[in-house]
Short mmCIF file of N, CA and C and ligand atoms in Angstrom, two decimals:
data_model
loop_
_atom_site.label_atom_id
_atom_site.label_comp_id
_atom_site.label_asym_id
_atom_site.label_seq_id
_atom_site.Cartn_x
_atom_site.Cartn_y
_atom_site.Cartn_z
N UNK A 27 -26.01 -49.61 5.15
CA UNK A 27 -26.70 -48.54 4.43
C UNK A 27 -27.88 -48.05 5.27
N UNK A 28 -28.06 -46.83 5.56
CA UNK A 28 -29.18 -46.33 6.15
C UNK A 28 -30.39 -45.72 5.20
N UNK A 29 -31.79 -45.86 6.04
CA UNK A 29 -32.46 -45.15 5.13
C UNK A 29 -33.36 -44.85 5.93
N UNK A 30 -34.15 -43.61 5.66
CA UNK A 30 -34.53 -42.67 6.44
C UNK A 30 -35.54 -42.42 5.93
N UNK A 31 -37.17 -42.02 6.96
CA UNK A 31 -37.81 -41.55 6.50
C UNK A 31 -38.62 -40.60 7.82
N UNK A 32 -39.48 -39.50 6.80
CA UNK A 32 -39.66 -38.42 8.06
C UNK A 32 -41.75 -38.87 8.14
N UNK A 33 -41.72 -39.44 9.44
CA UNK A 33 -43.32 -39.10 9.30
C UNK A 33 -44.20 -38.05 10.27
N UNK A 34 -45.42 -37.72 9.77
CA UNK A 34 -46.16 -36.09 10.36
C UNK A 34 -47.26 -36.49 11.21
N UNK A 35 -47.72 -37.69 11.30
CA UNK A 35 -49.13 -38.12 11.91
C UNK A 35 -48.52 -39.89 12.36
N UNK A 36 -49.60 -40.53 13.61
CA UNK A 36 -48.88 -42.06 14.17
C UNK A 36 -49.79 -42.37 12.75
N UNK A 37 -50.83 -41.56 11.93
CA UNK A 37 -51.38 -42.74 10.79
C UNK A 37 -50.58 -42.79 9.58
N UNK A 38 -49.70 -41.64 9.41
CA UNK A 38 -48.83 -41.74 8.25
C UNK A 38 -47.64 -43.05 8.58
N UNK A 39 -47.18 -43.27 9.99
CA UNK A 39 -46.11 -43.98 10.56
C UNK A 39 -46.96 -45.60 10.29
N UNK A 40 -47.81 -45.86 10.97
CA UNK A 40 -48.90 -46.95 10.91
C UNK A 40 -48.43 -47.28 8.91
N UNK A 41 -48.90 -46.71 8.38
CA UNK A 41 -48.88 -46.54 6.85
C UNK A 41 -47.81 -47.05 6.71
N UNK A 42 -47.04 -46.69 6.67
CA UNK A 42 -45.29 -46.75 5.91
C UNK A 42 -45.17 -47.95 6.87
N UNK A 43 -45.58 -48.48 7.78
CA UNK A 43 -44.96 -49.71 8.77
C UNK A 43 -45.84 -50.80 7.18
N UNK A 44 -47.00 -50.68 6.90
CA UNK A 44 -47.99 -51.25 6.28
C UNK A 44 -46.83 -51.86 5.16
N UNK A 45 -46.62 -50.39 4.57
CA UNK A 45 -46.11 -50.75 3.27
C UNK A 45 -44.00 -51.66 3.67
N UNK A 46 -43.66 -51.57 4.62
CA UNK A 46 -42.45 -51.83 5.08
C UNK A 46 -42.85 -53.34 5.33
N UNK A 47 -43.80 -53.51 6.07
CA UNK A 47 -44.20 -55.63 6.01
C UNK A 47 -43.63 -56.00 4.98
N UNK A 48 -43.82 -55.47 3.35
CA UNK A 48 -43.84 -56.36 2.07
C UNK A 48 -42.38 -56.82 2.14
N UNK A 49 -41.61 -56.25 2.65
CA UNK A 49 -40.19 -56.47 2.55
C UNK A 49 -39.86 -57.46 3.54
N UNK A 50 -40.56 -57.93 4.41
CA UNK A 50 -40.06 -58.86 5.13
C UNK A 50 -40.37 -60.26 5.48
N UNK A 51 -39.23 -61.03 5.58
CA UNK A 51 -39.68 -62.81 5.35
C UNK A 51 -39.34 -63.32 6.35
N UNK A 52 -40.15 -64.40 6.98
CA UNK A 52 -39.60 -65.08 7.79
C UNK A 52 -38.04 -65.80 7.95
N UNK A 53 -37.21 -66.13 8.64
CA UNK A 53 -37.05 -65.35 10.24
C UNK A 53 -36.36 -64.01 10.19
N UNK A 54 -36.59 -63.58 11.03
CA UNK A 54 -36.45 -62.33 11.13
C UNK A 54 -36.44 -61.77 12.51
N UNK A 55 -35.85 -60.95 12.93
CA UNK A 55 -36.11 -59.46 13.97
C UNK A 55 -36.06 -58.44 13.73
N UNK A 56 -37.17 -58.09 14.33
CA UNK A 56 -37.51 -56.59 13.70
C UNK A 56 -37.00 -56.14 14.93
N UNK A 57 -35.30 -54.98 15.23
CA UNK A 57 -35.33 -54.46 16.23
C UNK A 57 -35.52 -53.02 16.34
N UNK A 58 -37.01 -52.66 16.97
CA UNK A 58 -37.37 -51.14 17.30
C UNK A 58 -36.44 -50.70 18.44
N UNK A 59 -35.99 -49.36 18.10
CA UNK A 59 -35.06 -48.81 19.45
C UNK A 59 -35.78 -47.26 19.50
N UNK A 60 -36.02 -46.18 20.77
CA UNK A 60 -36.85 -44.77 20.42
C UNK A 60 -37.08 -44.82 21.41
N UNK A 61 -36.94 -43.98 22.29
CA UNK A 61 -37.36 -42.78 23.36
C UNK A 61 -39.15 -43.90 23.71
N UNK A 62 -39.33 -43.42 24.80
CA UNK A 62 -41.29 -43.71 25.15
C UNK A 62 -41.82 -42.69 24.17
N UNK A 63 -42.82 -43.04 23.46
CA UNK A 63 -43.48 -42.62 22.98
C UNK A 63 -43.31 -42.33 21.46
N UNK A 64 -42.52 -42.96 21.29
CA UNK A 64 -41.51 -42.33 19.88
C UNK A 64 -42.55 -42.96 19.02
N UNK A 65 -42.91 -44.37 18.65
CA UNK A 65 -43.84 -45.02 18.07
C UNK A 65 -43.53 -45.91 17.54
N UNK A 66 -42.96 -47.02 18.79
CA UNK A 66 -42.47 -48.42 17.96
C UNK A 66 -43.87 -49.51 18.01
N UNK A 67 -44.73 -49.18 18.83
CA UNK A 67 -45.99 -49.56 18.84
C UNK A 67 -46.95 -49.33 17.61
N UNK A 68 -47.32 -47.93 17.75
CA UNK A 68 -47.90 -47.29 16.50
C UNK A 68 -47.26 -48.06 15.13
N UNK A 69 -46.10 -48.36 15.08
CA UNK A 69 -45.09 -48.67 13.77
C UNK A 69 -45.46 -50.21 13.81
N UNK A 70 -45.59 -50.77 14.90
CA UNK A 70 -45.95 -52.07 14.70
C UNK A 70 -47.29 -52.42 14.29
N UNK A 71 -48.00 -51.78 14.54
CA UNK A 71 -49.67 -51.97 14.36
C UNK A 71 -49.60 -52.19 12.57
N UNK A 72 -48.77 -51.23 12.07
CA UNK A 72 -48.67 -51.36 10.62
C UNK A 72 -47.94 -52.78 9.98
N UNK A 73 -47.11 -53.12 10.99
CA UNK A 73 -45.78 -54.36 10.12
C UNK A 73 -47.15 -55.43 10.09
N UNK A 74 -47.91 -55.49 11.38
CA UNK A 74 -48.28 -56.38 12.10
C UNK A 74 -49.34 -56.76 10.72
N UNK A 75 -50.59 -55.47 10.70
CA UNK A 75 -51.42 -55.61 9.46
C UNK A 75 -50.77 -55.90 8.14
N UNK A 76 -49.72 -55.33 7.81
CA UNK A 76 -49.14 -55.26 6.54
C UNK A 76 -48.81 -56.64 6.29
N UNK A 77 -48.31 -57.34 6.89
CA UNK A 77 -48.16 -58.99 7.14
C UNK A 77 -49.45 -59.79 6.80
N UNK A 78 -50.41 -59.13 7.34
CA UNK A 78 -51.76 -60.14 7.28
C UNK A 78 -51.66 -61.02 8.23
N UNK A 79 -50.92 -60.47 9.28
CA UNK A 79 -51.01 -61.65 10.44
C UNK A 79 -52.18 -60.82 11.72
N UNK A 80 -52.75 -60.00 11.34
CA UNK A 80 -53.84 -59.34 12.94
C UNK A 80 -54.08 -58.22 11.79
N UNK A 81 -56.11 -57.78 12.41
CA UNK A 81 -56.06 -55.87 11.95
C UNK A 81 -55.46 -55.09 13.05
N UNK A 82 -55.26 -54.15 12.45
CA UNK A 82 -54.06 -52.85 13.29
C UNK A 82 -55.13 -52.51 14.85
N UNK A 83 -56.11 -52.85 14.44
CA UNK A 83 -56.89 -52.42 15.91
C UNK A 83 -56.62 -53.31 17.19
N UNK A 84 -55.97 -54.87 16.67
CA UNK A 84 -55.77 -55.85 17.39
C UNK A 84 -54.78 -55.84 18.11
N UNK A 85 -53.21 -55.24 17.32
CA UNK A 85 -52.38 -54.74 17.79
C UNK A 85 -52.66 -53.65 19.34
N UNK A 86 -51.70 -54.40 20.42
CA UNK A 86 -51.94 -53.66 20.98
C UNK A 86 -50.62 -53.68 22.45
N UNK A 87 -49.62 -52.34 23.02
CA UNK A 87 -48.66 -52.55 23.47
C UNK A 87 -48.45 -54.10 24.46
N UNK A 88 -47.26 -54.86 24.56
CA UNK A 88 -47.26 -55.75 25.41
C UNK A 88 -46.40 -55.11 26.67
N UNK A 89 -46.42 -53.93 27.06
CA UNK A 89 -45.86 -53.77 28.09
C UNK A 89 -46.31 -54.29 29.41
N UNK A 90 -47.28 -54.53 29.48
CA UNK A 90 -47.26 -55.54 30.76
C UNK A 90 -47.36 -57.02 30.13
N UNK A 91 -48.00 -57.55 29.16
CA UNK A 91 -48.04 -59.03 28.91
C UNK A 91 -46.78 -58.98 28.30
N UNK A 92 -45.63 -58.03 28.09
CA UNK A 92 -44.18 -58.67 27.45
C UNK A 92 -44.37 -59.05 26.59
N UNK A 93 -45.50 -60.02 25.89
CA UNK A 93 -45.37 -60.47 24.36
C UNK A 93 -46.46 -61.28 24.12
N UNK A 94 -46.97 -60.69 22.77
CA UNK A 94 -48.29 -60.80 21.97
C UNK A 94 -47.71 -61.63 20.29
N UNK A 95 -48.41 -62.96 20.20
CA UNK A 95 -48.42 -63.50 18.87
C UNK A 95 -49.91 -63.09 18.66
N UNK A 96 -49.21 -62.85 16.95
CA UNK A 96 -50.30 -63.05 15.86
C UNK A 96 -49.64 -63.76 15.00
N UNK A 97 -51.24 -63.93 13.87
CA UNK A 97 -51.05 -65.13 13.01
C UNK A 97 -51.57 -66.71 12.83
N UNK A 98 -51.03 -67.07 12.53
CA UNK A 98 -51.50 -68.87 12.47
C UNK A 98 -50.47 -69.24 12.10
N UNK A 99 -50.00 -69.64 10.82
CA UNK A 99 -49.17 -70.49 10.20
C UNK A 99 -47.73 -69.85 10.74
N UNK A 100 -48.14 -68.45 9.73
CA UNK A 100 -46.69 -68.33 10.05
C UNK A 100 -47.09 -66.77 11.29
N UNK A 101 -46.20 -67.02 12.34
CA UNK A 101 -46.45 -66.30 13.65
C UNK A 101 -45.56 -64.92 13.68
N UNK A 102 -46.43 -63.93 13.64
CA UNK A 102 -45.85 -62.93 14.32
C UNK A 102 -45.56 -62.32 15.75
N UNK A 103 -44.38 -62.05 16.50
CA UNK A 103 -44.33 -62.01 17.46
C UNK A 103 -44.23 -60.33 18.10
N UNK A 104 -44.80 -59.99 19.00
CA UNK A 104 -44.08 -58.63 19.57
C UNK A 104 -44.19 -58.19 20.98
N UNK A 105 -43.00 -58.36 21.35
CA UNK A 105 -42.71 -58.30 22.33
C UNK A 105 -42.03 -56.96 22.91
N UNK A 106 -41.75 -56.40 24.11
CA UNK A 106 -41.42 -55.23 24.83
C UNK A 106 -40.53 -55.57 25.96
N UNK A 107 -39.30 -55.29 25.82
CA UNK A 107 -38.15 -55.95 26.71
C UNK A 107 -37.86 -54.70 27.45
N UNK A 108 -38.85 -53.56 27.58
CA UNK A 108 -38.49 -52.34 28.77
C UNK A 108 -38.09 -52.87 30.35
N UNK A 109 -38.67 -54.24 30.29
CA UNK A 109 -38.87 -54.50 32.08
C UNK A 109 -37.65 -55.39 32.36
N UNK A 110 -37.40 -56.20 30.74
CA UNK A 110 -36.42 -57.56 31.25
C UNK A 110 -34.62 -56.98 31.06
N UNK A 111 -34.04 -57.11 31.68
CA UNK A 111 -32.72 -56.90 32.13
C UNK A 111 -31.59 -57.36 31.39
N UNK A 112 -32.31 -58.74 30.77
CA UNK A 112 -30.79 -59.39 30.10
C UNK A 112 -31.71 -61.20 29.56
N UNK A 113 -30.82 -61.22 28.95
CA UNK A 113 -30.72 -62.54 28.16
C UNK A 113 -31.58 -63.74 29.26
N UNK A 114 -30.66 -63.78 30.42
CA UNK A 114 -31.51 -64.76 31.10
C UNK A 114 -32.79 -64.40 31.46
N UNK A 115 -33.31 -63.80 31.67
CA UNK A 115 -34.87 -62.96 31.91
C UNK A 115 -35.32 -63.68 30.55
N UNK A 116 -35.31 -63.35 29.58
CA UNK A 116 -35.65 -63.56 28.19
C UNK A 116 -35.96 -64.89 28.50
N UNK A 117 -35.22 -65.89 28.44
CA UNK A 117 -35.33 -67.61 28.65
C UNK A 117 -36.21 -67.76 30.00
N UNK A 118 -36.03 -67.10 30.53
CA UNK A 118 -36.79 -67.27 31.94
C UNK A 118 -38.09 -67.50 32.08
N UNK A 119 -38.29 -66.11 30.82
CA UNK A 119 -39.86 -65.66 30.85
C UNK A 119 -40.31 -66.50 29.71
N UNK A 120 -39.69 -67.22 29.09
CA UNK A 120 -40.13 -68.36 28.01
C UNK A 120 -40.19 -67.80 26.47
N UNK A 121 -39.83 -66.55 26.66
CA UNK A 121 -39.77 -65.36 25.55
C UNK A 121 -38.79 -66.34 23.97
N UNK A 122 -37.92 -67.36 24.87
CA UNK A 122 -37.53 -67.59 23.53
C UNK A 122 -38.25 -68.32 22.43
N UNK A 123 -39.01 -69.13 23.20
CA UNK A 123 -39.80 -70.09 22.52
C UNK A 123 -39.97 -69.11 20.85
N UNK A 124 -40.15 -67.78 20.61
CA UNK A 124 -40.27 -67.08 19.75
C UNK A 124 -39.15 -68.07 18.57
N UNK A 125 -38.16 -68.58 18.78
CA UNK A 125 -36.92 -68.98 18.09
C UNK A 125 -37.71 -70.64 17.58
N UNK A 126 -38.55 -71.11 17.78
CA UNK A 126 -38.39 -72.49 17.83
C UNK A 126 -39.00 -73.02 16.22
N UNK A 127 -39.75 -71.69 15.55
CA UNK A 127 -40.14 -71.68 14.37
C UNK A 127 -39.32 -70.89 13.60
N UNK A 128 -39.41 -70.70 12.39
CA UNK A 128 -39.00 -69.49 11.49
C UNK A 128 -40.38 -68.36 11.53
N UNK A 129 -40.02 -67.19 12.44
CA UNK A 129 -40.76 -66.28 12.36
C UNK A 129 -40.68 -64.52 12.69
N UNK A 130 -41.21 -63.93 12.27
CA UNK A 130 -41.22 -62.32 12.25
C UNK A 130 -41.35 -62.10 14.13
N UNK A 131 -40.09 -61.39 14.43
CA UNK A 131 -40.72 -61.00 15.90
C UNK A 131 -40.30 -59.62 15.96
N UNK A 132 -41.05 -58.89 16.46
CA UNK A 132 -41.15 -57.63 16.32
C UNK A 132 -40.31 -56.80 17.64
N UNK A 133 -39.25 -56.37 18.04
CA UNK A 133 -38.81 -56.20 19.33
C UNK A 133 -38.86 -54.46 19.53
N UNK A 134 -39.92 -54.36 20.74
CA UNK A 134 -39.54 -53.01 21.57
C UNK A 134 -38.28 -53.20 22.33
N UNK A 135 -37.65 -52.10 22.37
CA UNK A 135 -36.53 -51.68 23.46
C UNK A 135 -35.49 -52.82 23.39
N UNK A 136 -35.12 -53.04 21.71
CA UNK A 136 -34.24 -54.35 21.95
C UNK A 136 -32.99 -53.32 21.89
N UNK A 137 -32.85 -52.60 22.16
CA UNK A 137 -31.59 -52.06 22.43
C UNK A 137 -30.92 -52.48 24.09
N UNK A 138 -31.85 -52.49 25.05
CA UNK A 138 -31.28 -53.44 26.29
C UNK A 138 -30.83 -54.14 26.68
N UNK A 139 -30.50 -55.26 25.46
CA UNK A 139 -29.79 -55.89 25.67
C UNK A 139 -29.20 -57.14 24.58
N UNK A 140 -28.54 -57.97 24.22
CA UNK A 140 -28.05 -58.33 23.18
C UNK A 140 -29.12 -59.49 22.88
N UNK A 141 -29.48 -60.51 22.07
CA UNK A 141 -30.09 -61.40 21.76
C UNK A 141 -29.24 -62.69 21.24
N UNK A 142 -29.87 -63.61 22.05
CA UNK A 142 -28.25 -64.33 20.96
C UNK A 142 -29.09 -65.39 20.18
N UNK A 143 -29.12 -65.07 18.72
CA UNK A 143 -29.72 -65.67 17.55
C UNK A 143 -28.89 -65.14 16.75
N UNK A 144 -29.42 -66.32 15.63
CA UNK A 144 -28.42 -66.24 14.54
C UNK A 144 -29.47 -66.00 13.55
N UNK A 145 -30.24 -65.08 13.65
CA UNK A 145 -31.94 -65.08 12.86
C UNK A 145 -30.99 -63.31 12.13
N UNK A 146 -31.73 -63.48 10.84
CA UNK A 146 -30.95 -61.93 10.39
C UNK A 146 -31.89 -60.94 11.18
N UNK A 147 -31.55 -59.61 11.07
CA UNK A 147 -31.97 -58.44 12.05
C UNK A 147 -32.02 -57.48 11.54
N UNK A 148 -33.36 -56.68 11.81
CA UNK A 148 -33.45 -55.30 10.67
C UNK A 148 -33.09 -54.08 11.82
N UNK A 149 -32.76 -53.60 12.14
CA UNK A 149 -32.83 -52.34 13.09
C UNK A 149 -34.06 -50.83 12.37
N UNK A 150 -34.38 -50.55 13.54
CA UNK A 150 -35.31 -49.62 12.62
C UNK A 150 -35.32 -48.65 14.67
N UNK A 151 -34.85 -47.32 14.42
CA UNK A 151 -34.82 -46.18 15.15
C UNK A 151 -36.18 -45.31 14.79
N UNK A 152 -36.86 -44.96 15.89
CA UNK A 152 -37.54 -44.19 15.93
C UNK A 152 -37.19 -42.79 16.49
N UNK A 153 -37.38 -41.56 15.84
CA UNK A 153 -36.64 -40.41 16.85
C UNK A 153 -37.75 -39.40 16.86
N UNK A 154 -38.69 -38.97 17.94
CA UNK A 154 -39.51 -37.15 18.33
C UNK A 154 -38.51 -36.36 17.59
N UNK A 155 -39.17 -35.74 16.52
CA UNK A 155 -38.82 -34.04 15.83
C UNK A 155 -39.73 -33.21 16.46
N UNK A 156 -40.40 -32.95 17.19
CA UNK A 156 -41.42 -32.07 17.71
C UNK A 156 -42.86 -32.52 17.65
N UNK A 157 -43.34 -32.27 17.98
CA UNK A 157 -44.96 -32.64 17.70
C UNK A 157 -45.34 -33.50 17.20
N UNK A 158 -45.66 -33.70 16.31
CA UNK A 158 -46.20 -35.56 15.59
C UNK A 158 -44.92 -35.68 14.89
N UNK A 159 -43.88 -34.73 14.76
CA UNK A 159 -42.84 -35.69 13.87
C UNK A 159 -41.93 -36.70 14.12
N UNK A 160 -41.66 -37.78 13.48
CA UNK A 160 -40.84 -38.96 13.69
C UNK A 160 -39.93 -39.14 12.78
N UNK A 161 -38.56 -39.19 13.14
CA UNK A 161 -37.60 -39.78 12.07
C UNK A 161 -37.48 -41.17 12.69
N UNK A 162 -37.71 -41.76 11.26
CA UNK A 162 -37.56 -43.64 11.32
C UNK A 162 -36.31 -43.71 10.41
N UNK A 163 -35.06 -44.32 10.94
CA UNK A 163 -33.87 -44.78 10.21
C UNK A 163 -33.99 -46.21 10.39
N UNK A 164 -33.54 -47.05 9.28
CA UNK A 164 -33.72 -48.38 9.01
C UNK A 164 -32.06 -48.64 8.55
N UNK A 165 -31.41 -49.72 9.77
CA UNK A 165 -30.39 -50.21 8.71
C UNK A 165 -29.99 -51.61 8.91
N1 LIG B 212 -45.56 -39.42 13.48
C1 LIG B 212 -45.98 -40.22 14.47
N2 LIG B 212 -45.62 -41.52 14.48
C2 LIG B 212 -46.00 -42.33 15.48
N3 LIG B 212 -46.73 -41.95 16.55
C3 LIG B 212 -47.11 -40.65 16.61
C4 LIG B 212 -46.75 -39.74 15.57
N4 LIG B 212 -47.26 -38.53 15.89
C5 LIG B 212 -47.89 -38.69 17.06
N5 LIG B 212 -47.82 -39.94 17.50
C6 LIG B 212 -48.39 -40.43 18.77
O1 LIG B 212 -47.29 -40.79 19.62
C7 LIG B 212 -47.64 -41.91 20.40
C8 LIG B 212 -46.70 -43.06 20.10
O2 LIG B 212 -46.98 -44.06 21.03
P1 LIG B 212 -46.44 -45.54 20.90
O3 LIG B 212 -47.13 -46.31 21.95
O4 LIG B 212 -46.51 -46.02 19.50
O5 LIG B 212 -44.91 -45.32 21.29
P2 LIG B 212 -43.84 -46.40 21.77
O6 LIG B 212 -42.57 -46.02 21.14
O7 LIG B 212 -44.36 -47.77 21.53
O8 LIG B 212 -43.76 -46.10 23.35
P3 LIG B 212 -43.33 -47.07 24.54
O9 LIG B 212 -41.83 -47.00 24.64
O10 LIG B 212 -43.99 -46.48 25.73
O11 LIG B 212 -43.81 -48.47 24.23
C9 LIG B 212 -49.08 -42.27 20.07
O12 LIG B 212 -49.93 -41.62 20.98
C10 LIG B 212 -49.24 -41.68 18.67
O13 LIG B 212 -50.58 -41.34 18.37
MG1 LIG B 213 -44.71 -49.37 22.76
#
């Protein structure tokens, strides 16, 4: 089932990421897929706060550190797989350790490549309509 929503500003997107946390329980992957710039970042700043695991100001891209926890108990992860190639990269870079708890990990650009967990998986598309607009499909 798909579901769709249209946002006009990254604070309306931030927002709706806010209110989209409540729906989600540990373990989990959150997989973001969208063009640069689309706003899987911006979208995370919201899951991230909406969780109560970091404030949205803390949030911040891991494209060069690859991957940022928040949290304590229970850990949020988000990571940016633009650079890594494949599965073994992933283990390489120690990225799995993400698996060793039950926890929320948030994935940029997991469209690159497959993941092999047996953790359930939300997909969530980001798509540019022009100017600040974003279509976010969730399925
Ligand atoms: N409706 C919107 N939703 C999200 N971001 C928006 C929106 N309108 C404008 N923006 C702007 O678009 C940019 C989105 O950047 P962001 O870093 O979140 O994208 P990204 O998908 O994570 O890119 P990258 O692939 O480079 O990591 C920000 O500068 C944000 O302010
Ligand atoms: Mg980003």
């Amino acid at each position: 089932m798909l579901e769709e929503i249209i946002t006009h500003s990254a604070e309306e997107t931030t927002d709706w990421g806010r209110v989209f946390a409540k729906r989600l329980s540990p373990p989990l992957l959150v997989l973001l897929s969208g063009d640069l710039g689309s706003g899987k970042t911006t979208l995370t700043k919201g899951i991230v706060g909406g969780l109560g695991a970091a404030s949205e100001d803390h949030v911040t891209s891991p494209t060069f550190t690859l991957m940022h926890v928040y949290g304590s108990r229970e850990k949020v992860y988000h990571a940016d797989l633009y650079r890594i190639e494949n599965f073994h990269d992933f283990e390489t870079l120690g990225m799995e350790d993400i698996f060793l708890d039950p926890a929320i990990a948030i994935l940029e650009w997991s469209e690159r490549f497959t993941l092999r967990t047996p953790w359930p998986q939300i997909r969530v598309r980001l798509e540019h309509l022009g100017g600040d607009n974003r279509r976010i499909t969730i399925s």
